[in-house]
């Protein structure tokens, strides 16, 4: 096999079974029991006494006697000491539905009554516990008589009690549950009270493997056993808990990737054990997939015998090239890996963690310290994050104005679906009704109680019950998410206990609050329940309660921690078959996809699809645009860092301008009102005259408004004088005149006058020098036209060097 293909699809390793309680194990099938050891005479006497009436002359009883005799004649000819041994030796158990071909082989042309008589006789042997066929054989039969007679002969009181307990379910669901319990009794023997959790698991696995009717997903039989106390108290309330894979140990996770080097395997187990407390279970398995499968297992496949983290440059380079693309089963690149840099981050963190931990525990980690084969620049995700931020902002800006249209669409869809199903229930089978311009014909009611109708225009059969459920939960999801901004997993974890009445300490007013359970940041928070949100939650509670005094209790599966919650009254739940189940993330997404398609909201001609997390971004953006401080928005959304909240906010440039203007307006309202009164004509004239007085002979005075001249009009010496370059000749004339005055003052002995003139001359000389420097600089610089070179940037010469 191509080694690259092996890297793409690692060799699977079967994970060990998790430790389960002893009562969860299936019962071992007995090799021999008293019914199967009976002699033919005793067996016939017992079975005919159980399943026939000797005093009555009925065709059914005659058929049973002939069938039993033929079945025993056939089994008598098989090797074995018991009837079960003879049954298994005949090969009929593995033949399934065509088992009658074995005893009728060589009898010429077989007739239907011959097969019927054999089947009837064998049914009596099974119902009388003389033989115990495998699930493979049982699940391929259609012998209703066999199941009915087994219930009547084995444990009639228990089966009758379970049948009465299941009267709330449909006839089909009740029959399915009783059949499953009967199969277990046939296969394992004993009474209904002897059934274990392991027997239920074993039957469900057999149904998934051999049955084609989807019966494995119908858990009523397990619920009946749990409700009647047959199963122990430690058994979970729902069968789904046993069918869904739970948490796996670190050893099981690592061993699932088939790492050959035992030392590296042990290192990875220690590494993940060290990091497990800070990660949820899904994140831990995601990192394990990266390090075990994409990194080390790939290296083992392409470099057999590798046992060190110190990678040669060519080995590291080849690994990065393989990681950069998603590959098919043959190892050929299919497309670039989108999260390539993110995958590199995990490997780099692996090397850095070992190096850092080696300083604290050198005996444990120091032998594995090695240079990291990934540079920091290779993990830079700033550009990719900026592109994602830009794309998400554009999506939010597009959706925010269209949110009212979506709200109208989900509300109309909910009301139309309610009107359709209400009209259909009031219409007899075969009758027609019209709702919202569509004409329907009512179909016959099914055993499950669902309402179906055929759309007359298209002749399409529609499940009105499913449509009404999906429309309601789409409406509830959109309303709750847009009013709260919570995550989808937080919404699905809301319970009836999430409502809290908070009394304001100042006014004593009672305010309804919604408690959001710890989720991504492991910090609970309280949200104010607005009247609109309260109306939505009231509708949800009224629907889920369905006329009962309280909401049903159920366990929900945490997909991140891969654990089950204790039974709780979840708000987002619905009836699924014979049991109540919490809504899942996938169901909510399916509902929103259907809503997006029916809403027909398009952008540039393309349909706009709404996702649960879109409403969180819309909530943050709308809140900050409306003036909510970002740090308050961060608390409402449960963000630990303010940058995370600002990453959700898609603020327009005009929003920044409008908010800045509003900020200035608020600041003005806090200032004294006399500062913002209207100016008088006298004050305006005085303001203009100030700037007229600032014009002097050599330029312009730069003193502040309403301030006098502090240098007594000695402008040449004033540092605030802004000299006009056009007045340079005048300044040179003044400087020459000062030289003459200086000589005159020295001749006359006026030392005070000499000092004043020298100061003025120094200031004039300084201003002249500054004006000459400004005049020497050209006002514009000609840069010329750039030429186009034949090569730009980096190039490689023949010697392998680079330039640029």
Short mmCIF file of C-alpha atoms in Angstrom, two decimals, residues 99-456:
data_model
loop_
_atom_site.label_atom_id
_atom_site.label_comp_id
_atom_site.label_asym_id
_atom_site.label_seq_id
_atom_site.Cartn_x
_atom_site.Cartn_y
_atom_site.Cartn_z
CA UNK A 99 -34.10 -22.53 7.24
CA UNK A 100 -36.99 -24.72 6.00
CA UNK A 101 -34.97 -25.62 2.89
CA UNK A 102 -32.71 -27.77 5.09
CA UNK A 103 -35.32 -30.27 6.43
CA UNK A 104 -37.21 -30.33 3.08
CA UNK A 105 -34.11 -30.95 1.03
CA UNK A 106 -34.47 -34.08 -1.13
CA UNK A 107 -38.27 -34.20 -0.74
CA UNK A 108 -38.96 -33.21 -4.33
CA UNK A 109 -41.25 -30.29 -5.06
CA UNK A 110 -42.14 -28.72 -1.71
CA UNK A 111 -45.53 -27.25 -1.09
CA UNK A 112 -46.41 -24.24 0.99
CA UNK A 113 -48.31 -26.21 3.64
CA UNK A 114 -45.21 -28.28 4.29
CA UNK A 115 -43.19 -25.17 5.12
CA UNK A 116 -46.05 -23.80 7.24
CA UNK A 117 -46.31 -27.03 9.26
CA UNK A 118 -42.56 -27.09 9.92
CA UNK A 119 -42.58 -23.42 10.94
CA UNK A 120 -45.53 -24.02 13.28
CA UNK A 121 -43.84 -27.01 14.90
CA UNK A 122 -40.57 -25.14 15.40
CA UNK A 123 -42.48 -22.19 16.85
CA UNK A 124 -43.81 -24.50 19.58
CA UNK A 125 -40.28 -25.75 20.32
CA UNK A 126 -39.02 -22.18 20.64
CA UNK A 127 -41.97 -20.99 22.73
CA UNK A 128 -41.56 -24.02 24.97
CA UNK A 129 -37.83 -23.26 25.49
CA UNK A 130 -36.73 -26.57 23.97
CA UNK A 131 -34.37 -24.66 21.67
CA UNK A 132 -32.98 -21.12 21.89
CA UNK A 133 -32.12 -19.73 18.44
CA UNK A 134 -29.64 -16.91 17.99
CA UNK A 135 -30.68 -13.30 17.38
CA UNK A 136 -29.54 -13.74 13.77
CA UNK A 137 -32.29 -16.34 13.26
CA UNK A 138 -34.94 -14.68 15.43
CA UNK A 139 -34.72 -11.27 13.78
CA UNK A 140 -35.20 -12.75 10.32
CA UNK A 141 -38.48 -14.51 11.13
CA UNK A 142 -42.04 -13.26 10.81
CA UNK A 143 -43.58 -15.79 13.21
CA UNK A 144 -46.01 -13.72 15.25
CA UNK A 145 -47.46 -16.94 16.72
CA UNK A 146 -44.08 -17.84 18.16
CA UNK A 147 -43.78 -14.53 20.03
CA UNK A 148 -47.37 -14.59 21.25
CA UNK A 149 -47.15 -18.17 22.55
CA UNK A 150 -43.80 -17.43 24.22
CA UNK A 151 -45.34 -14.58 26.20
CA UNK A 152 -48.28 -16.78 27.18
CA UNK A 153 -46.09 -19.70 28.28
CA UNK A 154 -43.00 -18.06 29.79
CA UNK A 155 -44.14 -15.12 31.95
CA UNK A 156 -47.75 -14.13 31.15
CA UNK A 157 -48.30 -11.90 34.20
CA UNK A 158 -45.17 -9.83 33.58
CA UNK A 159 -45.91 -9.34 29.91
CA UNK A 160 -49.51 -8.36 30.65
CA UNK A 161 -48.34 -5.82 33.23
CA UNK A 162 -45.85 -4.29 30.77
CA UNK A 163 -48.52 -4.13 28.08
CA UNK A 164 -50.81 -2.15 30.38
CA UNK A 165 -47.98 0.14 31.39
CA UNK A 166 -47.31 0.98 27.73
CA UNK A 167 -50.90 1.98 26.90
CA UNK A 168 -49.80 5.61 26.46
CA UNK A 169 -47.71 4.61 23.43
CA UNK A 170 -49.00 3.81 19.98
CA UNK A 171 -49.91 0.24 19.07
CA UNK A 172 -46.84 -0.11 16.86
CA UNK A 173 -44.46 1.10 19.58
CA UNK A 174 -46.11 -1.14 22.18
CA UNK A 175 -45.85 -4.19 19.92
CA UNK A 176 -42.19 -3.40 19.14
CA UNK A 177 -41.33 -3.19 22.85
CA UNK A 178 -43.06 -6.48 23.72
CA UNK A 179 -41.38 -8.25 20.79
CA UNK A 180 -37.93 -7.14 21.95
CA UNK A 181 -38.54 -8.37 25.47
CA UNK A 182 -39.80 -11.65 24.05
CA UNK A 183 -36.67 -12.06 21.93
CA UNK A 184 -34.53 -11.62 25.04
CA UNK A 185 -36.56 -14.21 26.96
CA UNK A 186 -36.31 -16.67 24.04
CA UNK A 187 -32.57 -16.19 23.63
CA UNK A 188 -31.55 -16.05 27.30
CA UNK A 189 -34.34 -18.01 28.99
CA UNK A 190 -35.76 -17.23 32.39
CA UNK A 191 -38.37 -14.58 33.21
CA UNK A 192 -38.74 -10.90 32.40
CA UNK A 193 -37.41 -10.08 35.86
CA UNK A 194 -34.13 -11.83 34.97
CA UNK A 195 -33.31 -9.44 32.10
CA UNK A 196 -30.15 -7.36 32.68
CA UNK A 197 -28.83 -4.13 31.22
CA UNK A 198 -26.29 -6.16 29.30
CA UNK A 199 -29.09 -8.18 27.69
CA UNK A 200 -30.63 -4.93 26.42
CA UNK A 201 -27.27 -3.78 25.05
CA UNK A 202 -26.70 -7.13 23.36
CA UNK A 203 -30.13 -7.10 21.69
CA UNK A 204 -29.66 -3.52 20.49
CA UNK A 205 -26.32 -4.43 18.92
CA UNK A 206 -27.95 -7.41 17.19
CA UNK A 207 -30.73 -5.16 15.88
CA UNK A 208 -28.20 -2.69 14.47
CA UNK A 209 -26.32 -5.54 12.79
CA UNK A 210 -29.14 -7.70 11.40
CA UNK A 211 -32.38 -5.76 11.42
CA UNK A 212 -33.42 -3.36 8.67
CA UNK A 213 -36.50 -1.68 10.19
CA UNK A 214 -34.63 0.78 12.39
CA UNK A 215 -35.91 -0.95 15.49
CA UNK A 216 -32.65 -0.35 17.36
CA UNK A 217 -33.63 3.28 17.86
CA UNK A 218 -36.90 2.48 19.67
CA UNK A 219 -36.13 2.41 23.42
CA UNK A 220 -39.60 1.79 24.89
CA UNK A 221 -38.71 -1.75 25.99
CA UNK A 222 -35.81 -0.43 28.07
CA UNK A 223 -37.96 2.33 29.60
CA UNK A 224 -40.57 -0.24 30.64
CA UNK A 225 -37.93 -2.38 32.35
CA UNK A 226 -36.53 0.66 34.13
CA UNK A 227 -39.94 1.91 35.22
CA UNK A 228 -41.03 -1.46 36.63
CA UNK A 229 -37.79 -1.86 38.61
CA UNK A 230 -36.48 -4.84 36.65
CA UNK A 231 -33.24 -2.98 35.94
CA UNK A 232 -31.07 -1.90 38.89
CA UNK A 233 -31.10 1.64 40.25
CA UNK A 234 -27.61 2.25 38.85
CA UNK A 235 -28.85 1.72 35.29
CA UNK A 236 -29.33 4.96 33.33
CA UNK A 237 -32.83 6.25 32.72
CA UNK A 238 -32.42 6.28 28.95
CA UNK A 239 -31.16 3.63 26.56
CA UNK A 240 -29.27 6.30 24.61
CA UNK A 241 -26.81 6.60 27.47
CA UNK A 242 -25.67 3.07 26.74
CA UNK A 243 -25.51 3.53 22.97
CA UNK A 244 -23.51 6.77 22.78
CA UNK A 245 -19.79 6.52 23.32
CA UNK A 246 -18.74 8.18 26.56
CA UNK A 247 -15.46 9.57 27.79
CA UNK A 248 -12.36 7.57 27.00
CA UNK A 249 -9.21 7.44 29.07
CA UNK A 250 -6.01 9.02 27.83
CA UNK A 251 -4.51 5.58 27.24
CA UNK A 252 -7.50 4.55 25.12
CA UNK A 253 -7.29 7.73 23.05
CA UNK A 254 -3.57 7.36 22.31
CA UNK A 255 -3.75 3.61 21.66
CA UNK A 256 -6.49 4.22 19.11
CA UNK A 257 -3.89 5.60 16.66
CA UNK A 258 -1.61 2.53 16.65
CA UNK A 259 1.67 4.22 17.59
CA UNK A 260 4.49 1.71 17.24
CA UNK A 261 7.23 3.34 19.33
CA UNK A 262 6.39 2.45 22.91
CA UNK A 263 8.54 5.22 24.39
CA UNK A 264 6.82 7.94 22.35
CA UNK A 265 3.45 6.37 23.13
CA UNK A 266 4.19 6.63 26.85
CA UNK A 267 5.39 10.21 26.40
CA UNK A 268 2.14 11.21 24.66
CA UNK A 269 0.09 9.55 27.40
CA UNK A 270 1.97 11.53 30.06
CA UNK A 271 1.67 14.75 28.05
CA UNK A 272 -2.10 14.46 27.58
CA UNK A 273 -2.54 13.44 31.21
CA UNK A 274 -0.75 16.63 32.21
CA UNK A 275 -2.94 18.80 29.97
CA UNK A 276 -6.28 17.05 30.54
CA UNK A 277 -7.40 19.15 33.57
CA UNK A 278 -7.37 22.38 31.53
CA UNK A 279 -9.20 20.99 28.46
CA UNK A 280 -12.66 19.67 27.76
CA UNK A 281 -12.77 16.12 26.47
CA UNK A 282 -13.43 17.01 22.83
CA UNK A 283 -10.51 19.47 22.78
CA UNK A 284 -8.28 16.82 24.32
CA UNK A 285 -9.22 14.32 21.62
CA UNK A 286 -8.73 16.96 18.93
CA UNK A 287 -5.18 17.70 20.10
CA UNK A 288 -4.52 13.97 20.37
CA UNK A 289 -5.64 13.53 16.77
CA UNK A 290 -3.17 16.21 15.72
CA UNK A 291 -0.15 14.95 17.64
CA UNK A 292 -0.79 11.21 17.36
CA UNK A 293 -2.20 10.87 13.86
CA UNK A 294 -1.17 13.89 11.80
CA UNK A 295 2.26 14.26 13.41
CA UNK A 296 3.88 11.18 14.94
CA UNK A 297 1.99 8.38 13.17
CA UNK A 298 2.68 10.08 9.86
CA UNK A 299 6.39 10.20 10.73
CA UNK A 300 6.40 6.51 11.68
CA UNK A 301 4.82 5.53 8.37
CA UNK A 302 7.25 7.50 6.24
CA UNK A 303 10.31 6.96 8.46
CA UNK A 304 10.03 3.47 10.00
CA UNK A 305 11.92 3.03 13.26
CA UNK A 306 11.90 6.72 14.25
CA UNK A 307 12.07 7.06 18.05
CA UNK A 308 13.20 10.62 18.80
CA UNK A 309 11.57 14.04 18.71
CA UNK A 310 14.80 15.49 17.30
CA UNK A 311 13.90 15.69 13.61
CA UNK A 312 16.34 16.25 10.79
CA UNK A 313 15.58 19.36 8.69
CA UNK A 314 14.64 17.32 5.62
CA UNK A 315 12.32 15.09 7.68
CA UNK A 316 10.54 18.09 9.20
CA UNK A 317 10.25 19.79 5.81
CA UNK A 318 8.74 16.70 4.17
CA UNK A 319 6.24 16.32 7.01
CA UNK A 320 5.08 19.92 6.65
CA UNK A 321 4.59 19.44 2.93
CA UNK A 322 2.41 16.40 3.55
CA UNK A 323 0.43 18.19 6.25
CA UNK A 324 -0.28 21.18 4.03
CA UNK A 325 -2.83 19.23 1.92
CA UNK A 326 -5.82 17.00 2.54
CA UNK A 327 -5.15 13.73 0.74
CA UNK A 328 -7.36 10.99 -0.68
CA UNK A 329 -7.15 7.27 0.02
CA UNK A 330 -4.25 6.91 -2.41
CA UNK A 331 -2.24 9.70 -0.85
CA UNK A 332 -2.81 12.24 -3.64
CA UNK A 333 -3.39 15.89 -2.62
CA UNK A 334 -7.04 16.86 -2.89
CA UNK A 335 -7.08 20.42 -1.57
CA UNK A 336 -5.00 22.65 0.72
CA UNK A 337 -5.61 22.19 4.44
CA UNK A 338 -7.48 25.26 5.63
CA UNK A 339 -6.28 25.06 9.25
CA UNK A 340 -2.70 24.18 8.33
CA UNK A 341 -1.14 26.84 10.56
CA UNK A 342 -3.40 25.90 13.46
CA UNK A 343 -2.22 22.31 13.22
CA UNK A 344 1.37 23.52 13.40
CA UNK A 345 0.56 25.46 16.56
CA UNK A 346 -0.32 22.26 18.42
CA UNK A 347 2.96 20.60 17.50
CA UNK A 348 4.98 23.69 18.41
CA UNK A 349 3.17 23.90 21.76
CA UNK A 350 4.03 20.23 22.35
CA UNK A 351 7.76 20.92 22.01
CA UNK A 352 7.57 24.12 24.05
CA UNK A 353 5.59 22.52 26.87
CA UNK A 354 8.13 19.72 27.22
CA UNK A 355 11.01 22.23 27.30
CA UNK A 356 9.25 24.36 29.91
CA UNK A 357 8.24 21.42 32.10
CA UNK A 358 11.79 20.04 31.97
CA UNK A 359 12.96 22.98 34.10
CA UNK A 360 10.62 21.90 36.91
CA UNK A 361 10.87 18.12 36.51
CA UNK A 362 14.05 17.29 34.56
CA UNK A 363 13.99 13.57 35.37
CA UNK A 364 10.64 13.19 33.68
CA UNK A 365 10.78 15.57 30.71
CA UNK A 366 14.42 16.51 30.06
CA UNK A 367 15.27 13.36 27.99
CA UNK A 368 12.65 14.45 25.43
CA UNK A 369 13.69 18.09 25.05
CA UNK A 370 14.55 18.76 21.40
CA UNK A 371 14.69 21.74 19.01
CA UNK A 372 11.23 22.58 17.74
CA UNK A 373 10.97 21.90 13.98
CA UNK A 374 8.42 24.71 13.58
CA UNK A 375 9.40 28.37 13.62
CA UNK A 376 7.21 31.03 15.18
CA UNK A 377 6.73 32.71 11.79
CA UNK A 378 5.23 29.50 10.39
CA UNK A 379 2.47 29.62 13.00
CA UNK A 380 1.58 33.27 12.48
CA UNK A 381 -2.19 33.52 12.07
CA UNK A 382 -2.59 37.30 12.24
CA UNK A 383 -3.47 37.64 8.57
CA UNK A 384 -5.83 34.68 8.58
CA UNK A 385 -7.57 35.98 11.70
CA UNK A 386 -7.89 39.39 10.10
CA UNK A 387 -9.46 37.84 7.02
CA UNK A 388 -11.88 35.84 9.15
CA UNK A 389 -12.74 38.96 11.15
CA UNK A 390 -13.37 40.92 7.96
CA UNK A 391 -15.52 38.15 6.51
CA UNK A 392 -17.57 37.79 9.69
CA UNK A 393 -18.01 41.57 9.98
CA UNK A 394 -19.28 41.75 6.44
CA UNK A 395 -21.69 38.89 7.15
CA UNK A 396 -22.96 40.67 10.27
CA UNK A 397 -23.39 43.98 8.41
CA UNK A 398 -25.36 42.15 5.75
CA UNK A 399 -27.60 40.29 8.20
CA UNK A 400 -28.31 43.08 10.66
CA UNK A 401 -30.59 45.12 8.35
CA UNK A 402 -32.32 41.90 7.23
CA UNK A 403 -33.10 40.69 10.76
CA UNK A 404 -36.63 42.21 10.78
CA UNK A 405 -37.41 40.33 7.56
CA UNK A 406 -36.27 37.07 9.18
CA UNK A 407 -38.39 37.73 12.27
CA UNK A 408 -41.46 38.27 10.12
CA UNK A 409 -40.67 35.10 8.16
CA UNK A 410 -40.28 32.82 11.21
CA UNK A 411 -43.40 34.23 12.82
CA UNK A 412 -45.43 33.76 9.64
CA UNK A 413 -44.04 30.25 9.18
CA UNK A 414 -45.01 29.31 12.74
CA UNK A 415 -48.54 30.63 12.41
CA UNK A 416 -49.08 29.03 8.99
CA UNK A 417 -47.88 25.63 10.20
CA UNK A 418 -50.15 25.83 13.25
CA UNK A 419 -53.10 26.73 11.03
CA UNK A 420 -52.35 23.83 8.65
CA UNK A 421 -52.16 21.17 11.32
CA UNK A 422 -55.23 22.53 13.13
CA UNK A 423 -57.27 22.46 9.92
CA UNK A 424 -55.96 18.99 9.06
CA UNK A 425 -56.99 17.57 12.43
CA UNK A 426 -60.48 18.96 11.94
CA UNK A 427 -60.72 17.42 8.46
CA UNK A 428 -61.65 13.73 8.02
CA UNK A 429 -59.43 11.41 6.01
CA UNK A 430 -59.76 12.14 2.30
CA UNK A 431 -61.23 15.59 2.89
CA UNK A 432 -59.70 18.81 1.59
CA UNK A 433 -58.86 22.11 3.26
CA UNK A 434 -57.21 25.37 2.19
CA UNK A 435 -54.67 27.35 4.22
CA UNK A 436 -52.67 30.42 3.09
CA UNK A 437 -53.62 29.89 -0.55
CA UNK A 438 -52.60 26.19 -0.57
CA UNK A 439 -55.05 23.31 -0.91
CA UNK A 440 -54.41 20.03 0.89
CA UNK A 441 -56.03 16.62 1.09
CA UNK A 442 -55.97 14.93 4.48
CA UNK A 443 -54.23 11.54 4.55
CA UNK A 444 -55.22 8.63 6.72
CA UNK A 445 -53.85 8.88 10.25
CA UNK A 446 -50.90 6.63 10.97
CA UNK A 447 -50.24 4.56 14.07
CA UNK A 448 -47.65 7.06 15.34
CA UNK A 449 -50.28 9.82 15.57
CA UNK A 450 -48.56 12.10 13.08
CA UNK A 451 -50.66 14.20 10.74
CA UNK A 452 -50.02 13.90 7.00
CA UNK A 453 -51.57 15.78 4.10
CA UNK A 454 -51.05 15.77 0.35
CA UNK A 455 -50.47 19.10 -1.37
CA UNK A 456 -52.99 19.09 -4.23
#
